[in-house]
Short mmCIF file of C-alpha atoms and ligand atoms in Angstrom, two decimals:
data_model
loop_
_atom_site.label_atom_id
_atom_site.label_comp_id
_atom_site.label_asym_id
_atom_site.label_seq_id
_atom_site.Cartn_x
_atom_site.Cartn_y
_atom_site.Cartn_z
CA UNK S 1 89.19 108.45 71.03
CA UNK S 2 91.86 110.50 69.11
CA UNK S 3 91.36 110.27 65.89
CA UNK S 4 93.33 111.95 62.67
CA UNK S 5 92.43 115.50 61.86
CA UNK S 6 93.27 116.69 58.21
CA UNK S 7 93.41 120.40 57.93
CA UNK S 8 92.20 121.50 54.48
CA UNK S 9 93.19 124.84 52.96
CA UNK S 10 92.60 126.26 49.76
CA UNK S 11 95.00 128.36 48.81
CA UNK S 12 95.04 131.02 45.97
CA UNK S 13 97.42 133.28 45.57
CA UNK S 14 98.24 133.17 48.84
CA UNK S 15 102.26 133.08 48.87
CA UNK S 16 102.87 135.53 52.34
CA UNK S 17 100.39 132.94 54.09
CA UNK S 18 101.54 129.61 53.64
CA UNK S 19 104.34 129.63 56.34
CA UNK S 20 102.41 131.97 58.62
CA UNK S 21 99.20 129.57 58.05
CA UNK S 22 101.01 126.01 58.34
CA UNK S 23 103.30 127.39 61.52
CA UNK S 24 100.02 128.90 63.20
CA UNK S 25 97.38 125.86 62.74
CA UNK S 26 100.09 123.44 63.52
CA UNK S 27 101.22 125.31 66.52
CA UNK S 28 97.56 125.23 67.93
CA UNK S 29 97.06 121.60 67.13
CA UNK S 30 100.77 120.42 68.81
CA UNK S 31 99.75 122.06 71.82
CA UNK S 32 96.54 120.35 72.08
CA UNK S 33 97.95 117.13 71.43
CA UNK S 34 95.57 116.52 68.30
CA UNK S 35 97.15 114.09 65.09
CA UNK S 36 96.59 115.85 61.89
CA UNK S 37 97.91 116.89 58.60
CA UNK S 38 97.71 119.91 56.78
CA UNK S 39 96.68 119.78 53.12
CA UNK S 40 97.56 122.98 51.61
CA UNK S 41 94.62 123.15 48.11
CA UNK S 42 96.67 125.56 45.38
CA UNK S 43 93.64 126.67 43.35
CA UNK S 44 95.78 127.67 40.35
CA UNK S 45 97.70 130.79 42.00
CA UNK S 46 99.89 132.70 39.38
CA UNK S 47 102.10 133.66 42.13
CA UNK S 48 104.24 131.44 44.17
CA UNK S 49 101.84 129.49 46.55
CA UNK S 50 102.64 126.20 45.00
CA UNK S 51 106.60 126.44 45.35
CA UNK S 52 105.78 127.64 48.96
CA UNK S 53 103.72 124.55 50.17
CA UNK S 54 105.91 122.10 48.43
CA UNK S 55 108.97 123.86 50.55
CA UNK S 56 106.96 123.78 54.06
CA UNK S 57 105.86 120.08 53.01
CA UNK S 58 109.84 119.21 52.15
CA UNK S 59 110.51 120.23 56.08
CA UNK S 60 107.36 119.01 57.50
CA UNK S 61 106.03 115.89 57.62
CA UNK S 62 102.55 116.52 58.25
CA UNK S 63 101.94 118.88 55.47
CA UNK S 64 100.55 117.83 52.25
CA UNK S 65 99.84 119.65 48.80
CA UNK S 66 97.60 119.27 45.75
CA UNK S 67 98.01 121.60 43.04
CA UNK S 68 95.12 122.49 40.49
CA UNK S 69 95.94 122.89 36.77
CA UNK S 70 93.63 126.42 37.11
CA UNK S 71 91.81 128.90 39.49
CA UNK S 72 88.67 126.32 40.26
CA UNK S 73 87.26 128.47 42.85
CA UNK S 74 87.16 128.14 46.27
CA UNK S 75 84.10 125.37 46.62
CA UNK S 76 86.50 122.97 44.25
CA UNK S 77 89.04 123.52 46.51
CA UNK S 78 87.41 122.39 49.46
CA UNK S 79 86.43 119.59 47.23
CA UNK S 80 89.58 118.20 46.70
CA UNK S 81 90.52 118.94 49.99
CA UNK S 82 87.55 116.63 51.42
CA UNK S 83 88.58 114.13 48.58
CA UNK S 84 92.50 113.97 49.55
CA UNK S 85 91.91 114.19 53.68
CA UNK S 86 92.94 110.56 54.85
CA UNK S 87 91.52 111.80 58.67
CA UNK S 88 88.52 110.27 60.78
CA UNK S 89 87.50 114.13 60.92
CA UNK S 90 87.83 116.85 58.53
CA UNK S 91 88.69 120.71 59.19
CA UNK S 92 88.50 123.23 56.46
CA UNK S 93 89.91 126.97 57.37
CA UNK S 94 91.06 129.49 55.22
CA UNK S 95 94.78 130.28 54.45
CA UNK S 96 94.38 134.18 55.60
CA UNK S 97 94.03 132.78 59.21
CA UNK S 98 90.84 135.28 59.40
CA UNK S 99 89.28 131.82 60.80
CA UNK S 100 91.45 131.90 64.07
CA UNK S 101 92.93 128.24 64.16
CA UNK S 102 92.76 128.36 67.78
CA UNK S 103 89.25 127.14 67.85
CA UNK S 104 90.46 124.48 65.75
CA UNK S 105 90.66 122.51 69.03
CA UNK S 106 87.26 123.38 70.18
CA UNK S 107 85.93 122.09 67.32
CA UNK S 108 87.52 118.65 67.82
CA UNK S 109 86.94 118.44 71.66
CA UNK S 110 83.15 118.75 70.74
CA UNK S 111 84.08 116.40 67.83
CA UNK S 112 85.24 113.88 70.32
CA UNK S 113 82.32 114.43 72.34
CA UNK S 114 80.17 112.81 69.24
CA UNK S 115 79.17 115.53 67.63
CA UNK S 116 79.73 114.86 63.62
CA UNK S 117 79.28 118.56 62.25
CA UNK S 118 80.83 121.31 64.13
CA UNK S 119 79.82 124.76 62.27
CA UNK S 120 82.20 127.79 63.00
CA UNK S 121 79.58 130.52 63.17
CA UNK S 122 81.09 134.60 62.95
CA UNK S 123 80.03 136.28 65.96
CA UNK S 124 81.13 138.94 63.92
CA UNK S 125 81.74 139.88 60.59
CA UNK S 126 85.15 142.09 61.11
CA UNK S 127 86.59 145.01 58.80
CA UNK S 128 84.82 145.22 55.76
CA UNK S 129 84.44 148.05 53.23
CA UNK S 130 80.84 149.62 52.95
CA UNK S 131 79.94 148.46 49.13
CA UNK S 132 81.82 144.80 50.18
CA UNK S 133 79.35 144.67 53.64
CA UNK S 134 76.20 145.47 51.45
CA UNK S 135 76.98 142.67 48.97
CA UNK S 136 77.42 140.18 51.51
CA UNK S 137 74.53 141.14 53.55
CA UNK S 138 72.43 141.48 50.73
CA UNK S 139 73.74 138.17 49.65
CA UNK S 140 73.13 136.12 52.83
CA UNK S 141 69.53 137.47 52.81
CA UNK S 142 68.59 136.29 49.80
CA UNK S 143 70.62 133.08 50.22
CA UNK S 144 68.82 132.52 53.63
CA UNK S 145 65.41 132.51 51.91
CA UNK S 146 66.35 130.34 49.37
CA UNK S 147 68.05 127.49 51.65
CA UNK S 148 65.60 127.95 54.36
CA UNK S 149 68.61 128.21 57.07
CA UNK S 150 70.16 131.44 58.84
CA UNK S 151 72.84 131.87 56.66
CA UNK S 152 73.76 135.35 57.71
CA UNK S 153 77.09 134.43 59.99
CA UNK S 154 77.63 130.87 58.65
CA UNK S 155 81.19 130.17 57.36
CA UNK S 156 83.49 128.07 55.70
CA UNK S 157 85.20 127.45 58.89
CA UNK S 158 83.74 123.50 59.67
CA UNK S 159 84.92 120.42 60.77
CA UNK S 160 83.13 117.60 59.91
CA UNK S 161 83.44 113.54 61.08
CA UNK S 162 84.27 111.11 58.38
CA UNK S 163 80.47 110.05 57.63
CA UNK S 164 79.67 113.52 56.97
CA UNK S 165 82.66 114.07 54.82
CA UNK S 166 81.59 111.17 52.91
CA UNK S 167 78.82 112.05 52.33
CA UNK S 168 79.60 115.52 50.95
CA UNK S 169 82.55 113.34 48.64
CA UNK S 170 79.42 111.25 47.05
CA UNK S 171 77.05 114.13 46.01
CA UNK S 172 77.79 114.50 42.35
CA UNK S 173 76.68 118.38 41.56
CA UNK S 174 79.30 120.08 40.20
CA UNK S 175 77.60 123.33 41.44
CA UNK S 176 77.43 122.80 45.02
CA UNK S 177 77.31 124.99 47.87
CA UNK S 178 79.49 123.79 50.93
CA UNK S 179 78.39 126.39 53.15
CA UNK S 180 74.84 125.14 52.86
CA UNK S 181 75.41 121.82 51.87
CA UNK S 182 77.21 120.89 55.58
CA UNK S 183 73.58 121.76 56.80
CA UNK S 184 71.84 120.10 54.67
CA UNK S 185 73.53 116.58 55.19
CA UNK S 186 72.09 116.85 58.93
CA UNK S 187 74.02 114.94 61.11
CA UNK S 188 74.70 115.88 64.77
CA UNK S 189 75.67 119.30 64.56
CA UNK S 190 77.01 121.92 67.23
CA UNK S 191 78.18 125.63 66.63
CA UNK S 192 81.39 127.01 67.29
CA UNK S 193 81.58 130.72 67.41
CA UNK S 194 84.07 132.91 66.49
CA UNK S 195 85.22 136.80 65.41
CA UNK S 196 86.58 136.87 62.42
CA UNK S 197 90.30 138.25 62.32
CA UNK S 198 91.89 141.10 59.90
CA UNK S 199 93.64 139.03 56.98
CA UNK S 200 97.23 138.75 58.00
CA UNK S 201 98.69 139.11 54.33
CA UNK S 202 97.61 139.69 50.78
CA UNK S 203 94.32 140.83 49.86
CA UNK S 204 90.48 139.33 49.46
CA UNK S 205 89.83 137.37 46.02
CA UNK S 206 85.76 138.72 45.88
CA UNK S 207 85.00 141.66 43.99
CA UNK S 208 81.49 142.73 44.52
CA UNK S 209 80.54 141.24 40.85
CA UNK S 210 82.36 137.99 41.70
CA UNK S 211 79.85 138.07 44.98
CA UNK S 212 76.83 138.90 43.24
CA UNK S 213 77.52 135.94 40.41
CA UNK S 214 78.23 133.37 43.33
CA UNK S 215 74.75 134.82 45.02
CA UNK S 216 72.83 133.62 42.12
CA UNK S 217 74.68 130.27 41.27
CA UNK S 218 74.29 129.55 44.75
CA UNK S 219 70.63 130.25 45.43
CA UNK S 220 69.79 128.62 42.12
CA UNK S 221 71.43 125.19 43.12
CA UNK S 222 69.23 125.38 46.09
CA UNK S 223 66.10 126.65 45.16
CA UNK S 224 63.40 126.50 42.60
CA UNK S 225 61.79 129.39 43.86
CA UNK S 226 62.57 131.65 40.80
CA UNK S 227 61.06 129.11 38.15
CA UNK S 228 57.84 129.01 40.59
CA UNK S 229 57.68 132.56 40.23
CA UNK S 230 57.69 132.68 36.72
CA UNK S 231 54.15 130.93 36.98
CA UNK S 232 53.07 134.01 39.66
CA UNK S 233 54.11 136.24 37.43
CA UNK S 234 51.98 134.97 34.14
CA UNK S 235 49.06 134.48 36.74
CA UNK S 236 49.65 138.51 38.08
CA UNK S 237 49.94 139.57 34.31
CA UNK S 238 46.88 137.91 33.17
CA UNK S 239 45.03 139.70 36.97
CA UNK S 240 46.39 142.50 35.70
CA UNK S 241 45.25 142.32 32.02
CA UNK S 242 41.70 141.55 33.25
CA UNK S 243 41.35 144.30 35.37
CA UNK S 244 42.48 146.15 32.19
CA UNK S 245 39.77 144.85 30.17
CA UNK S 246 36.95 145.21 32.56
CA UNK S 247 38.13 149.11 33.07
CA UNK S 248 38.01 149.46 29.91
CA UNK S 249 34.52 147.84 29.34
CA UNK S 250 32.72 150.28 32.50
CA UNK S 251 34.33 153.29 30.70
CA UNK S 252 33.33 152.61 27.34
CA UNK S 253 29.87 151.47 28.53
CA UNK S 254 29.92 154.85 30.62
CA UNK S 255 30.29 156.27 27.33
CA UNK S 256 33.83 157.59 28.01
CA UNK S 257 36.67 157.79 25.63
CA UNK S 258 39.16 155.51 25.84
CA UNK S 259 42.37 155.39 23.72
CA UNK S 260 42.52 151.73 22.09
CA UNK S 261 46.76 152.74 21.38
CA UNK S 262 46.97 153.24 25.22
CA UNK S 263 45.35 150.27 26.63
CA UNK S 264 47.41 147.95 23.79
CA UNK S 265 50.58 149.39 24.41
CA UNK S 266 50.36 149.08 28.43
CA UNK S 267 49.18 145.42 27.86
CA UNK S 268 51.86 144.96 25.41
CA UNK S 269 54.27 146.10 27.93
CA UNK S 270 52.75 143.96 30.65
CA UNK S 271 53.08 140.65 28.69
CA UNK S 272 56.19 141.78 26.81
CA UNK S 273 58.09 142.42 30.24
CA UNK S 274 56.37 138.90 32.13
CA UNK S 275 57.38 136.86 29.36
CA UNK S 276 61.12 138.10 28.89
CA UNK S 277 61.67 138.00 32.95
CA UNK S 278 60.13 134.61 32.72
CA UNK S 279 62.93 133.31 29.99
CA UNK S 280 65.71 134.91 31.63
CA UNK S 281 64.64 132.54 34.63
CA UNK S 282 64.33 129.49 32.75
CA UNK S 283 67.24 130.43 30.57
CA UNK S 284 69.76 130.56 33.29
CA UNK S 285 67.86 127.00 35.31
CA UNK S 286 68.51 125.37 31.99
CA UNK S 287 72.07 127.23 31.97
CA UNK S 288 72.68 125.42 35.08
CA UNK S 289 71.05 121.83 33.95
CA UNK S 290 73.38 121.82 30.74
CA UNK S 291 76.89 122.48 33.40
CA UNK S 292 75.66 119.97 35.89
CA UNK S 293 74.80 117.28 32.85
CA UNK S 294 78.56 117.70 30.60
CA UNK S 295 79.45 115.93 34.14
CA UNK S 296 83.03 117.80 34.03
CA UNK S 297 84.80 117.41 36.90
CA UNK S 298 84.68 120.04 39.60
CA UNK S 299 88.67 120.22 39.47
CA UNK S 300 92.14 119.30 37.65
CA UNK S 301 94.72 117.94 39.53
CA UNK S 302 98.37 118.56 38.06
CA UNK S 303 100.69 117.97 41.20
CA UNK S 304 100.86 116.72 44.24
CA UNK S 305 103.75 117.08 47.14
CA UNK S 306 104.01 115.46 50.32
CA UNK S 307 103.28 111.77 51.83
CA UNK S 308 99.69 111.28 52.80
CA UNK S 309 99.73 109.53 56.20
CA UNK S 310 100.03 105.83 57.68
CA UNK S 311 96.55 105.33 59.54
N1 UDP O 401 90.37 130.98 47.64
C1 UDP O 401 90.53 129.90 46.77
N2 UDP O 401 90.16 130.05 45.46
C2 UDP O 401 89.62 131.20 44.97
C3 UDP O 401 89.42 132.28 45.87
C4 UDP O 401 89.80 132.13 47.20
O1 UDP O 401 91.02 128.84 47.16
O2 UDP O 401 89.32 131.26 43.77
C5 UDP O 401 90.79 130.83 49.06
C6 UDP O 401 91.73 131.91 49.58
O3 UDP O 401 93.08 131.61 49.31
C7 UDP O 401 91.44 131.93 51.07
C8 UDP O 401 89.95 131.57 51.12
O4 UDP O 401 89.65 130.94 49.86
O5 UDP O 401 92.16 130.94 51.77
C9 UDP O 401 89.09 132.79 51.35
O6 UDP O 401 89.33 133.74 50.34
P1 UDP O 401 89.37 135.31 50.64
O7 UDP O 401 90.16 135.58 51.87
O8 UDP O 401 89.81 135.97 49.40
O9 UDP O 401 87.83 135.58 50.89
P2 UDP O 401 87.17 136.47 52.04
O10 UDP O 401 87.83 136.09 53.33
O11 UDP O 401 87.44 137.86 51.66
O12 UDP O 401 85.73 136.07 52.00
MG1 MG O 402 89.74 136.03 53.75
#
């Protein structure tokens, strides 16, 4: 069996890669004799990605382009990507080539050997700044809780068969999490490790906000957890406001003094701070219902370059 591989990369802002990226993954794939197409994703770069791809796809057949109308984000990207790949399987590696494409055909010799999602797992994480490393490791522990899956080296590096692809292609959250999503689909599913590689050009699009925002969109689209503990906390305020009372009660029947201002305002407190935390909970939950229900699409597509291939 040799079936098509499409090659999806988003791209943003990304103009000293595209050559580099489109030279190196086809290079790997030539050599192994696999069919593909690239399908380079511009998620609205302001520099000049898009010119770039739509050069590279001029000279080369089996490179492809979409072009967003904005910066969608990365997970949109992919999106489209999985959306536009014509292939029986579908690869998605980053532009920066810090996903080394050369495992590209590892992933599709297990691929041939039935296996329908092939994970690319970091064996390590490579150079990162200290605040950057403590975002994403505090990141991937919470995220790990919430999903239920070791999340701690899992990438965006995959390559998934056509069922699973479809699959992903028919969920309708706007929200969703591909990382954690290509687990949750099932499937048969082998890992693929690899070290991750010093970006070639340019520089990293996550700021330590940007990862702490994506942290909580992420965790909230797949876990309730944080409304459930709303309820724990009204059930530890009211423990708490008990044990309150009945102090209260032995001391006064003790015929100790006890400051009414004291006990109210410490109550106060108590329920004042369980109730707030609770709404900020709900608030941003019912944040997320109202995105997901407008039912916007995850992406705009202004352009495309490039033939998509006979089958
Ligand atoms: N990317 C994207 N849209 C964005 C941010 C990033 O398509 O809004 C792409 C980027 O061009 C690269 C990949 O996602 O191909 C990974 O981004 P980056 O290297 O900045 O992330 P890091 O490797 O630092 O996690
Ligand atoms: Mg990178």
């Amino acid at each position: 069996m040799s079936g098509l591989l499409s090659v999806v990369i988003p791209s943003y802002n990304e103009e000293a890669m595209i050559e580099k990226a489109a030279y190196a993954i086809g290079w790997v794939l030539q050599s192994s004799g696999i069919p593909y197409e690239l399908i380079f994703i511009n998620d609205g770069s302001t520099d000049s990605t898009w010119d770039r791809i739509c050069a590279v796809s001029a000279t080369d057949p089996t490179v492809r382009g979409v072009c967003f109308s904005r910066n969608f984000g990365k997970e949109s990207a992919i999106a489209a990507g999985l959306a536009a790949a014509a292939g029986d399987c579908v690869a998605v590696i980053d532009c920066d080539l810090q996903h080394p494409p050369e495992k590209l055909a590892e992933m599709y010799a297990l691929w041939q050997q039935g296996y329908e999602v092939i994970e690319g797992q970091k064996s390590s994480r490579g150079r990162e700044s200290g605040a950057h490393a403590f975002a994403a490791r505090s990141f991937y522990a919470l995220i790990s809780k919430a999903v239920g899956i070791d999340m701690a080296n899992a990438s965006d590096f995959k390559l998934l068969d056509r069922k699973a692809v479809d699959e992903l292609i028919r969920m309708p959250e706007r929200g969703a999490f591909f990382r954690a999503l290509s687990s949750w689909i099932g499937f048969r599913t082998a890992t693929v490790y690899f070290d991750v590689q010093a970006r070639q050009a340019g520089e990293s699009k996550w700021s330590t906000r940007a990862l702490i925002r994506y942290a909580l969109h992420d965790i909230s689209s797949f876990s309730n957890a944080p409304m459930q503990f709303v309820t724990i906390l009204c059930a530890l305020c009211l423990t708490a406001c008990g044990i309150w009372a009945l102090i209260c009660l032995i001391c006064w029947i003790a015929g100790a003094y006890v400051s009414a201002a004291t006990g109210l305002a410490l109550l106060m407190l108590l329920i004042g701070g369980g109730i707030l935390i609770g709404l900020g909970v709900l608030g941003f939950y019912l944040g997320r219902i109202y995105d997901e229900i407008k039912a916007r699409p995850r992406y705009i597509v202004s352009r495309t370059c490039g033939d998509t291939p006979n089958k």
